[in-house]
XYZ file of C-alpha atoms in Angstrom:
708
model
C 47.418 -4.627 146.383
C 48.002 -1.371 144.578
C 46.150 0.586 142.023
C 46.686 3.994 140.620
C 44.532 7.014 139.845
C 45.183 10.742 139.089
C 43.279 13.828 140.026
C 43.970 17.427 141.082
C 44.398 18.432 144.743
C 45.223 21.111 147.128
C 48.713 21.550 148.496
C 49.223 19.701 151.696
C 52.841 20.588 152.678
C 55.867 21.848 150.920
C 59.720 21.100 151.049
C 61.061 24.546 150.027
C 64.512 24.197 148.569
C 66.620 27.535 148.186
C 68.642 27.397 145.089
C 70.292 29.761 142.817
C 68.585 30.325 139.340
C 70.024 29.156 136.104
C 69.425 30.454 132.696
C 67.910 28.497 129.815
C 71.186 28.728 127.970
C 73.139 27.461 130.881
C 70.823 24.472 131.188
C 71.201 23.746 127.648
C 75.031 23.908 128.151
C 74.802 21.540 130.953
C 72.755 18.928 128.812
C 75.411 19.343 125.985
C 78.090 18.765 128.621
C 76.668 15.483 129.697
C 76.678 14.185 126.132
C 80.233 15.221 125.792
C 80.998 13.545 129.104
C 79.823 10.305 127.816
C 81.910 10.605 124.833
C 84.997 11.746 126.527
C 84.820 9.087 129.308
C 85.010 6.219 126.958
C 81.750 4.954 127.517
C 81.389 1.548 125.758
C 79.318 0.668 122.601
C 76.735 -1.784 123.863
C 75.214 -4.620 121.754
C 72.446 -6.782 123.357
C 71.639 -9.823 121.208
C 68.305 -11.596 122.169
C 67.286 -14.902 120.681
C 63.722 -16.357 120.588
C 63.301 -19.590 122.515
C 66.774 -20.683 122.439
C 67.368 -23.111 125.528
C 70.219 -22.912 128.122
C 71.077 -26.387 126.749
C 71.287 -25.338 123.068
C 74.809 -23.844 123.312
C 77.761 -26.014 123.145
C 79.585 -24.297 126.077
C 76.648 -24.780 128.455
C 75.426 -28.353 127.536
C 75.780 -29.618 123.982
C 79.602 -30.181 124.345
C 78.750 -32.673 127.106
C 76.388 -34.422 124.914
C 79.213 -34.739 122.243
C 81.495 -36.297 124.586
C 78.873 -38.969 125.466
C 78.980 -40.291 121.839
C 75.815 -41.491 120.526
C 73.452 -38.642 121.630
C 72.542 -36.001 118.903
C 74.307 -32.729 119.570
C 74.624 -29.240 118.081
C 77.795 -27.097 117.490
C 78.099 -23.473 118.231
C 81.726 -22.693 117.680
C 81.432 -18.966 117.625
C 79.446 -18.586 120.779
C 81.825 -21.074 122.571
C 84.641 -18.615 121.521
C 82.749 -15.708 122.879
C 82.604 -17.552 126.275
C 86.449 -18.400 126.165
C 87.323 -14.942 125.455
C 84.615 -13.383 127.715
C 82.218 -14.330 130.565
C 79.268 -16.845 130.844
C 76.535 -16.677 133.417
C 75.438 -19.965 134.755
C 72.659 -18.519 136.770
C 71.038 -15.867 134.528
C 67.251 -16.018 134.327
C 64.638 -14.578 132.037
C 61.982 -12.431 133.855
C 59.150 -14.617 132.471
C 58.951 -17.881 130.542
C 57.485 -16.278 127.260
C 58.831 -13.499 125.099
C 56.474 -10.243 125.593
C 56.815 -10.026 129.358
C 60.448 -11.254 129.240
C 61.512 -8.566 126.716
C 59.419 -5.796 128.420
C 61.230 -6.527 131.551
C 64.532 -6.305 129.942
C 63.703 -3.057 128.369
C 62.454 -1.316 131.363
C 64.484 -2.942 134.130
C 61.398 -3.948 136.033
C 60.685 -7.446 137.243
C 57.371 -9.209 136.656
C 56.038 -8.040 139.981
C 56.025 -4.230 138.937
C 56.154 -4.529 135.117
C 53.175 -3.522 133.016
C 53.523 -6.307 130.468
C 52.769 -9.476 132.124
C 51.627 -13.094 131.218
C 50.733 -13.591 127.301
C 50.206 -9.857 126.656
C 51.714 -10.039 123.321
C 51.734 -6.707 121.282
C 50.541 -4.771 124.514
C 52.336 -1.365 124.415
C 55.303 -1.162 126.733
C 54.779 1.621 129.235
C 55.978 5.131 128.364
C 58.760 5.319 131.037
C 62.351 4.915 131.318
C 63.845 2.290 129.050
C 67.182 1.220 128.194
C 67.178 3.014 124.977
C 65.795 6.397 126.228
C 68.131 6.370 129.151
C 71.270 5.869 126.788
C 69.992 8.217 124.267
C 69.453 11.060 126.765
C 73.036 10.376 127.792
C 74.466 10.834 124.304
C 74.250 7.413 122.749
C 72.969 6.617 119.195
C 70.386 3.837 119.484
C 68.924 1.253 117.280
C 66.580 -1.638 117.556
C 66.721 -4.516 114.903
C 64.537 -7.674 114.484
C 61.556 -8.492 116.530
C 59.766 -5.971 118.819
C 56.163 -7.112 119.668
C 55.681 -4.293 122.273
C 54.196 -1.608 120.335
C 50.430 -1.660 121.246
C 47.539 -2.616 119.186
C 46.141 0.064 116.960
C 43.950 0.510 113.823
C 46.166 3.534 113.213
C 49.134 1.598 111.870
C 51.968 2.135 111.411
C 51.539 4.932 114.015
C 51.746 2.387 116.976
C 51.738 4.234 120.486
C 54.730 2.397 121.606
C 56.862 2.268 118.453
C 60.415 1.934 119.177
C 61.201 5.490 118.087
C 58.656 6.475 120.894
C 60.549 4.462 123.357
C 64.116 5.866 122.726
C 65.310 4.305 119.532
C 66.694 6.447 116.758
C 66.341 3.595 114.262
C 64.227 0.774 114.012
C 64.370 -2.140 111.315
C 62.251 -5.254 111.831
C 59.110 -7.067 112.694
C 56.840 -4.761 114.655
C 54.154 -7.415 115.526
C 54.769 -10.402 117.848
C 53.231 -12.966 115.411
C 55.248 -11.769 112.410
C 58.313 -13.431 114.161
C 56.709 -16.766 113.351
C 57.712 -16.552 109.753
C 61.196 -16.213 108.695
C 60.762 -15.186 105.022
C 58.693 -12.070 105.318
C 58.199 -11.573 101.493
C 57.330 -15.157 100.474
C 55.368 -16.052 103.744
C 56.273 -19.761 103.143
C 54.444 -21.282 106.127
C 52.733 -18.468 107.995
C 51.911 -15.939 105.338
C 53.605 -12.701 104.118
C 54.711 -10.377 106.808
C 55.652 -6.706 107.072
C 59.099 -5.381 107.887
C 59.436 -1.884 108.996
C 62.179 0.659 108.504
C 60.886 3.048 111.248
C 57.426 3.723 109.785
C 57.884 2.213 106.321
C 56.903 -1.167 105.385
C 59.815 -2.339 102.980
C 58.895 -6.071 102.921
C 58.194 -5.745 99.147
C 61.934 -5.480 98.423
C 62.919 -8.401 100.645
C 62.478 -11.583 98.623
C 64.511 -14.407 99.594
C 65.599 -12.639 102.765
C 65.746 -15.141 105.679
C 65.408 -12.983 108.822
C 68.405 -14.290 110.664
C 70.562 -13.027 107.712
C 68.324 -9.984 107.184
C 68.838 -8.625 110.773
C 72.502 -9.666 110.715
C 73.341 -7.785 107.456
C 71.344 -4.659 108.617
C 72.966 -4.527 112.014
C 76.490 -4.705 110.363
C 75.402 -1.999 107.857
C 74.135 0.199 110.662
C 77.374 -0.295 112.735
C 79.603 0.475 109.632
C 77.483 3.552 108.789
C 77.782 4.936 112.285
C 81.305 4.312 112.617
C 82.208 5.783 109.251
C 79.724 8.700 109.654
C 79.758 12.072 111.457
C 78.700 10.540 114.683
C 81.566 8.114 114.802
C 82.722 9.313 118.354
C 79.195 8.836 119.795
C 78.762 5.504 121.675
C 76.032 3.200 120.341
C 73.481 0.834 121.755
C 72.003 -1.813 119.578
C 69.065 -4.146 120.531
C 69.468 -7.031 118.071
C 66.407 -9.377 118.528
C 66.379 -12.543 116.365
C 63.062 -14.224 115.724
C 64.922 -17.642 115.603
C 64.965 -20.578 116.490
C 61.396 -19.817 117.225
C 58.690 -22.496 115.824
C 58.620 -22.309 112.190
C 62.105 -23.659 111.724
C 62.824 -22.483 108.228
C 66.067 -22.962 106.564
C 68.342 -20.283 104.900
C 68.847 -20.060 101.201
C 72.527 -21.056 101.158
C 75.707 -21.478 103.147
C 76.756 -18.665 105.297
C 79.192 -16.337 103.246
C 82.752 -17.048 103.830
C 84.771 -14.630 105.824
C 83.140 -12.174 108.173
C 83.257 -8.597 109.380
C 83.854 -5.563 107.140
C 84.476 -7.425 103.832
C 83.133 -10.907 104.340
C 80.211 -12.825 105.644
C 76.822 -11.247 105.371
C 76.563 -7.863 103.521
C 73.555 -5.400 102.929
C 73.317 -4.656 99.219
C 70.518 -2.268 99.177
C 69.101 -3.620 95.926
C 65.212 -4.319 96.023
C 64.694 -8.000 95.375
C 68.465 -8.728 96.308
C 68.692 -6.857 99.548
C 71.266 -8.972 101.214
C 74.167 -11.290 99.592
C 72.215 -14.406 100.572
C 68.873 -13.468 98.862
C 69.398 -15.812 96.000
C 68.822 -19.527 95.345
C 66.168 -21.504 96.784
C 64.482 -20.398 100.141
C 64.059 -23.000 102.836
C 66.670 -25.373 101.451
C 70.005 -25.205 103.059
C 70.927 -27.693 105.759
C 74.253 -27.222 107.426
C 76.574 -29.954 106.236
C 77.499 -30.878 109.954
C 73.898 -31.928 110.112
C 72.850 -32.985 106.756
C 73.983 -36.689 107.232
C 73.780 -36.791 110.947
C 72.783 -40.076 112.729
C 72.050 -40.843 116.357
C 71.501 -43.955 118.594
C 67.811 -43.704 118.869
C 67.393 -46.653 121.150
C 70.394 -46.369 123.113
C 71.731 -49.712 121.853
C 75.051 -49.910 120.403
C 74.184 -53.173 118.657
C 71.568 -51.594 116.526
C 72.250 -49.201 113.393
C 71.987 -45.472 114.246
C 69.182 -43.598 112.536
C 69.320 -40.256 110.641
C 68.313 -37.241 112.325
C 64.621 -36.234 111.491
C 64.396 -33.255 109.142
C 62.861 -31.179 111.872
C 65.972 -31.325 114.133
C 68.320 -30.689 111.166
C 66.202 -27.579 110.658
C 66.504 -26.566 114.386
C 70.254 -27.276 114.509
C 70.737 -25.429 111.322
C 68.722 -22.280 112.450
C 70.944 -22.242 115.768
C 74.181 -22.572 113.756
C 73.064 -19.607 111.504
C 72.763 -17.637 114.621
C 76.245 -18.790 115.726
C 77.664 -17.857 112.400
C 76.055 -14.349 112.829
C 77.507 -13.773 116.014
C 80.978 -14.658 114.769
C 80.425 -12.271 111.643
C 79.536 -9.444 114.073
C 82.290 -9.945 116.433
C 84.734 -9.958 113.393
C 83.207 -6.747 112.210
C 83.858 -5.154 115.566
C 87.523 -5.988 115.502
C 87.665 -4.861 111.727
C 86.360 -1.475 112.975
C 88.706 -1.286 115.813
C 85.790 -1.068 118.266
C 85.882 -4.537 119.722
C 88.011 -3.671 122.844
C 85.405 -1.190 124.129
C 82.196 -2.901 122.880
C 80.087 -4.656 125.567
C 78.152 -7.375 123.812
C 75.565 -9.496 125.716
C 74.182 -12.804 124.089
C 71.259 -14.403 125.569
C 67.561 -15.711 125.013
C 64.137 -14.621 126.108
C 62.909 -17.709 127.572
C 63.367 -21.621 127.564
C 63.126 -24.060 124.666
C 59.867 -24.601 122.912
C 57.733 -27.547 121.516
C 56.122 -25.414 118.961
C 56.460 -26.086 115.305
C 54.782 -24.570 112.360
C 56.004 -26.905 109.751
C 53.411 -28.828 107.557
C 52.240 -32.346 108.076
C 55.007 -34.876 107.165
C 57.621 -33.605 109.732
C 57.983 -34.987 113.018
C 56.964 -33.043 115.902
C 59.436 -30.577 117.494
C 60.584 -31.577 120.869
C 63.261 -30.081 123.119
C 64.084 -33.684 124.167
C 66.037 -34.429 120.913
C 68.999 -32.079 121.749
C 68.185 -31.777 125.557
C 67.601 -28.091 124.850
C 66.537 -27.328 128.651
C 69.986 -28.636 129.582
C 70.402 -30.246 132.998
C 66.934 -28.958 134.130
C 63.273 -29.633 134.060
C 60.831 -27.425 132.254
C 60.512 -25.554 129.081
C 58.812 -22.313 127.567
C 55.863 -21.224 129.894
C 57.174 -23.285 132.818
C 58.990 -21.586 135.886
C 61.032 -24.629 136.439
C 64.661 -23.873 135.740
C 64.482 -25.024 132.156
C 61.927 -22.551 131.371
C 63.801 -19.526 132.896
C 67.362 -20.253 133.048
C 69.228 -18.489 130.146
C 72.395 -19.063 128.170
C 74.061 -15.725 128.692
C 77.523 -14.656 127.408
C 79.278 -11.460 127.713
C 82.241 -10.003 125.830
C 84.060 -6.742 126.570
C 87.674 -7.390 125.956
C 89.079 -4.312 127.753
C 87.162 -4.944 131.129
C 86.266 -8.672 131.503
C 88.797 -11.404 132.152
C 88.730 -14.243 129.355
C 87.138 -17.494 130.369
C 85.077 -16.230 133.360
C 82.298 -18.167 134.683
C 79.821 -16.009 136.750
C 77.479 -17.978 139.206
C 75.883 -14.911 140.629
C 71.944 -15.297 140.109
C 70.692 -12.353 137.959
C 67.860 -11.503 135.567
C 67.201 -9.798 132.204
C 66.011 -6.785 134.151
C 69.467 -6.340 135.659
C 70.999 -5.183 132.297
C 69.591 -1.749 132.345
C 71.236 -0.852 135.545
C 74.320 -2.721 134.204
C 74.486 -0.447 131.091
C 73.955 2.498 133.038
C 76.821 1.718 135.370
C 79.021 0.630 132.305
C 78.324 4.153 130.763
C 78.804 5.958 134.016
C 75.106 7.165 133.769
C 72.895 7.463 136.873
C 70.312 4.628 136.672
C 66.586 5.553 137.548
C 65.362 4.850 141.035
C 62.344 2.930 139.275
C 64.594 -0.027 138.351
C 64.218 -3.332 140.067
C 67.432 -4.624 138.679
C 71.002 -4.204 139.967
C 74.179 -3.596 138.045
C 76.170 -6.628 137.311
C 79.144 -4.552 136.533
C 81.148 -5.400 139.639
C 80.975 -9.344 138.978
C 81.712 -8.769 135.417
C 84.858 -6.579 135.876
C 85.931 -7.709 139.342
C 85.742 -4.124 140.610
C 83.494 -2.623 143.037
C 80.855 -4.305 145.559
C 78.349 -6.393 143.988
C 74.847 -5.945 145.040
C 72.558 -8.825 145.392
C 69.446 -8.744 143.133
C 66.279 -10.247 143.492
C 65.153 -13.242 141.151
C 61.464 -13.353 141.000
C 58.884 -14.498 138.375
C 55.090 -14.580 138.248
C 53.166 -15.947 135.309
C 49.796 -17.785 134.287
C 49.294 -20.164 131.578
C 46.728 -22.856 131.051
C 48.769 -25.587 129.799
C 50.905 -28.299 131.172
C 54.538 -29.074 131.699
C 55.417 -31.732 129.067
C 55.354 -35.375 129.729
C 59.163 -35.806 128.928
C 60.835 -38.934 130.219
C 63.884 -36.675 131.170
C 61.593 -34.838 133.632
C 60.752 -35.665 137.222
C 57.700 -37.938 137.428
C 55.897 -35.602 139.806
C 55.940 -32.942 137.205
C 55.213 -34.595 133.878
C 51.950 -33.385 132.568
C 51.484 -31.046 135.560
C 49.005 -28.278 135.294
C 50.558 -24.935 135.236
C 47.823 -22.244 135.823
C 48.995 -19.478 138.220
C 52.757 -19.890 138.952
C 55.496 -18.107 140.921
C 59.275 -18.631 141.363
C 61.502 -16.915 143.873
C 65.252 -17.439 144.409
C 66.920 -16.707 147.579
C 70.658 -17.731 147.737
C 70.899 -21.336 146.178
C 67.279 -21.884 147.028
C 64.511 -21.631 144.734
C 60.791 -21.608 145.507
C 58.200 -22.704 143.113
C 54.337 -22.603 143.151
C 52.093 -24.161 140.531
C 48.266 -23.831 140.331
C 48.257 -21.265 143.150
C 44.902 -20.945 144.885
C 46.117 -18.333 147.492
C 49.030 -16.554 149.215
C 48.930 -19.179 151.884
C 49.951 -21.935 149.595
C 53.416 -23.477 150.386
C 56.276 -23.247 148.049
C 58.188 -26.412 146.730
C 61.853 -25.459 147.846
C 64.853 -26.728 145.852
C 68.672 -26.348 146.118
C 69.401 -25.594 142.540
C 72.944 -25.643 142.924
C 73.175 -29.229 144.443
C 69.877 -30.394 142.739
C 69.552 -28.605 139.400
C 66.667 -30.844 138.255
C 64.769 -29.988 141.288
C 64.206 -33.526 142.561
C 64.336 -33.046 146.302
C 61.496 -30.904 147.537
C 62.685 -29.299 150.930
C 59.380 -27.105 151.245
C 57.916 -29.506 153.795
C 61.127 -29.714 156.004
C 60.621 -28.226 159.293
C 64.287 -26.754 158.911
C 63.001 -24.576 155.999
C 59.805 -23.427 157.755
C 61.245 -19.868 158.388
C 62.474 -19.718 154.660
C 59.117 -20.907 153.535
C 57.466 -17.824 155.296
C 60.108 -15.550 154.075
C 59.336 -16.423 150.583
C 55.612 -16.030 151.086
C 56.244 -12.619 152.535
C 58.750 -11.567 149.865
C 56.591 -12.279 146.984
C 53.851 -9.963 148.330
C 56.301 -7.240 149.571
C 57.970 -7.078 145.962
C 55.087 -6.605 143.700
C 52.014 -4.332 142.891
C 48.597 -5.518 141.459
C 47.787 -5.285 137.871
C 44.249 -5.602 137.036
C 45.072 -6.802 133.519
C 46.960 -9.692 135.035
C 44.802 -10.968 138.063
C 46.495 -13.034 140.614
C 44.778 -15.275 143.459
C 46.975 -13.565 145.913
C 46.167 -9.907 144.957
C 43.767 -9.342 147.887
C 46.364 -10.710 150.309
C 47.616 -8.236 153.046
C 51.222 -7.315 152.627
C 53.158 -8.630 155.657
C 54.849 -6.196 158.009
C 58.418 -6.261 159.078
C 60.097 -6.066 162.434
C 62.681 -3.271 162.183
C 66.124 -4.195 163.547
C 66.442 -1.831 166.512
C 64.076 0.554 168.326
C 61.959 3.034 166.464
C 61.243 6.669 167.297
C 59.306 9.385 165.269
C 61.387 10.896 162.415
C 62.896 10.349 159.034
C 66.377 9.395 158.029
C 67.827 11.171 154.877
C 70.725 10.860 152.560
C 71.838 13.431 150.037
C 73.412 12.484 146.729
C 74.992 15.493 144.863
C 74.496 15.673 141.070
C 72.704 17.450 138.261
C 70.468 14.167 137.460
C 68.183 13.967 134.455
C 65.708 11.801 136.353
C 65.106 10.482 139.861
C 68.153 8.160 140.482
C 68.777 5.294 142.466
C 71.011 5.311 145.480
C 72.566 1.848 144.543
C 76.220 2.259 143.657
C 76.299 5.895 144.679
C 77.882 7.412 147.814
C 75.883 9.920 149.771
C 77.671 13.212 150.464
C 75.720 13.992 153.673
C 73.147 12.197 155.786
C 71.153 13.009 158.924
C 67.716 12.487 160.685
C 64.878 14.918 160.901
C 61.612 14.969 162.840
C 59.935 16.489 159.906
C 60.195 16.495 155.999
C 62.077 19.645 156.373
C 64.918 20.346 153.930
C 66.561 23.111 156.020
C 69.172 20.636 157.219
C 69.951 19.248 153.633
C 72.338 20.806 151.276
C 71.077 23.207 148.710
C 72.988 21.901 145.864
C 71.417 19.962 142.895
C 70.997 16.410 143.525
C 68.657 13.726 145.018
C 67.458 13.366 148.461
C 66.538 9.761 149.674
C 64.241 9.827 152.696
C 63.818 6.446 154.466
C 61.332 5.663 157.246
C 58.936 3.180 158.498
C 55.194 3.546 158.196
C 52.979 2.017 160.899
C 49.759 0.389 159.892
C 47.747 0.463 163.010
C 45.416 -2.310 162.079
C 44.906 -4.585 159.141
C 43.289 -3.130 156.070
C 43.597 -0.919 153.016
C 45.649 2.225 153.095
C 45.754 4.918 150.425
C 48.591 7.149 149.596
C 48.803 10.333 147.872
C 51.664 12.505 146.333
C 52.012 15.655 144.509
C 55.253 17.501 143.569
C 56.290 20.402 141.274
C 59.442 18.346 140.327
C 60.122 14.579 140.289
C 59.852 12.064 143.050
C 59.565 8.214 143.285
C 58.180 6.210 146.293
C 58.645 2.425 147.194
C 56.866 0.393 149.809
C 59.072 -2.535 150.693
C 60.471 -3.445 147.201
C 57.343 -2.455 145.282
C 56.679 0.510 143.359
C 54.203 2.720 145.306
C 54.115 6.257 143.427
C 56.040 7.194 140.226
C 56.189 10.915 139.750
C 59.307 10.846 137.552
C 59.038 10.267 133.907
C 56.405 12.081 132.133
C 54.867 13.281 135.235
C 52.828 16.593 135.115
C 53.695 19.028 137.973
C 51.382 19.306 140.707
C 49.076 16.298 139.679
C 47.959 14.173 142.541
C 48.704 10.380 142.375
C 46.841 8.039 144.490
C 47.330 4.458 145.040
C 45.862 1.807 147.486
C 47.655 -1.344 149.240
C 46.434 -3.691 151.719
C 48.775 -3.935 154.612
C 49.029 -6.074 157.654
C 49.216 -4.310 160.927
C 52.786 -3.313 161.881
C 55.689 -1.696 160.401
C 56.315 -1.106 156.692
C 59.621 0.298 155.120
C 59.001 3.346 152.748
C 61.623 5.035 150.560
C 60.988 8.353 149.234
C 63.274 9.846 146.274
C 63.172 13.422 145.564
C 65.209 15.161 142.890
C 66.439 18.715 143.854
C 66.655 20.871 140.534
C 68.875 23.919 140.411
C 66.992 27.181 140.129
C 63.667 25.729 141.451
C 61.935 25.842 144.766
C 60.794 22.183 145.103
C 57.646 21.071 146.929
C 56.346 17.492 147.790
C 53.031 16.762 149.326
C 52.421 13.296 150.753
C 49.351 11.899 152.565
C 47.934 8.560 153.679
C 44.563 7.302 154.921
C 42.966 4.061 156.239
C 39.867 3.058 154.289
C 36.958 5.156 155.526
C 39.274 7.575 157.402
C 40.400 11.124 156.734
C 43.741 12.098 154.901
C 46.710 12.610 157.119
C 49.858 14.408 156.052
C 52.898 12.095 156.256
C 55.661 13.586 158.309
C 57.993 12.805 161.182
C 55.086 12.576 163.405
C 53.617 9.446 161.765
C 56.798 7.976 160.166
C 59.342 6.441 162.178
C 63.335 5.800 162.073
C 65.707 3.556 163.917
C 67.197 5.425 166.917
């Protein structure tokens, strides 16, 4: 268990670092040089496209094409997304970080999994923490940044539109879209056809009054195209850009566009931004909520699976769902054509995915049949939907395009999460990733170059509903109560817990490669007993307690680890040279020097600017609660096992004491201490620990251990 407080304290020990001073003008010159390096190194443009409640099974290339081949089953067509897969890569084992949108999107934006994230469960509109984000990381490194579409992480306040976590306060130069989570439940903001009028913000200005007949999928697409064109034709054309394009479809309300998708695509065709109030985009005319794609308008299906009876027309609800998804597909084709027209397609990294599994929600009025993912098998070959931690609630339809770097038609089976993309984008742009990130770079597996690090797939979530009683689902989970849930994947094996009562509860264990529907529970098999215990330990070792998202295992003692080898007093260290803007991760980096010390003494460490990573084992003498304290006049970050312990990096005020408490089992616990050495500054770091009821002790080589 971890909890954090701040207070001022006296100095305990110092790590003096002798470095040469640097003038303010020289520092500014270096910052400028960093930006220039990003530009000259050919850093890619990055577009991350996130849909809302689109299931793994909703795309042709993942599942719908299989349904089409079977004949009588209803199916959807996604030709542009299928082409994106054929010319790029598809991830067959990519997961969302949570089975609902707010925590899932927050984990993507910060690179933190749900064990360490600050937005968890159903915390819609909670402000995303003021820390490293994909946007401010890339912006600091010379990128232009834009967020378009649904946000929902702004923080609730009466002082609107001055939200505490407005996108512009989290690294975006430009925001255009829905600020509030619930606004995304209506796709005509001006008319508010089914859910009432909504507000659309251009940075801090509500511009919804000029958006009559603007269907949001079209609106976000047209604005995204306009922004790209303006950027490429403007003074900042040599500057790489990052765009977060977050559609609010196909979520829930299932409204239809006004008309067919405009012909052509790209610079001159497809959707276009007119800038005229009342006709802001070139589809803002005709009748709202009226257009059904012709492929679905007269579609029929074999409702009773009997070839001797007539087929029935699709219910209107599903014509709407399929049309909404086809509109997204058309939009992707339009944007990809624009990249070609602007001659930037080869060096633009485009990722397409979803925030969680398909939903049963529908805000259509009476008279429409209920919306169910059963109709199209939107959950694919899995069980579970939105709000489930079964594969169907978490497995995402993820496609990646980067023509100059990714081999066409590639299928990637490596398990990964939305929280891996921040580290991936850092690697793609040759930017040092913050040490805080839980995610790992997927660049090696995408490009086939370099060693791919194995990330950790982990989800925790609570919700009071039930898994739906779908006939496609295994009988044991139909109507099953959710409550507190966890999911962890190790190799091909997934552990799942529903209605968790304590940390001692067993996981159900499934081989999701051989058994994607999770039919055969291996959890009670004696051969998997060691894996069972490993899963129970890892879900405690990789998370910190959040009082706003209580768990029944919060009070459990974090298990100790048996080190591989004999220990002796001391600390291992590695030095990574570089002028880093933040505390950086060691992942993907090569240390210039390494060694061992009996004290936290930098005398043996190079005096260049860089990052020092101290690694050691802390011995808990007995079971109980332990407090840890840190102060520094620079930047530092500490992990205990895989959990965040202390963060003195982003926004940290020098020489402020940070204190956190954790509950530990007796034994050895691995600690990583990341310290940034700044040029021209004598650095100091002060670390202490104490057992509950005891006095503080300085952490050093006398009470930390390293492998001999």
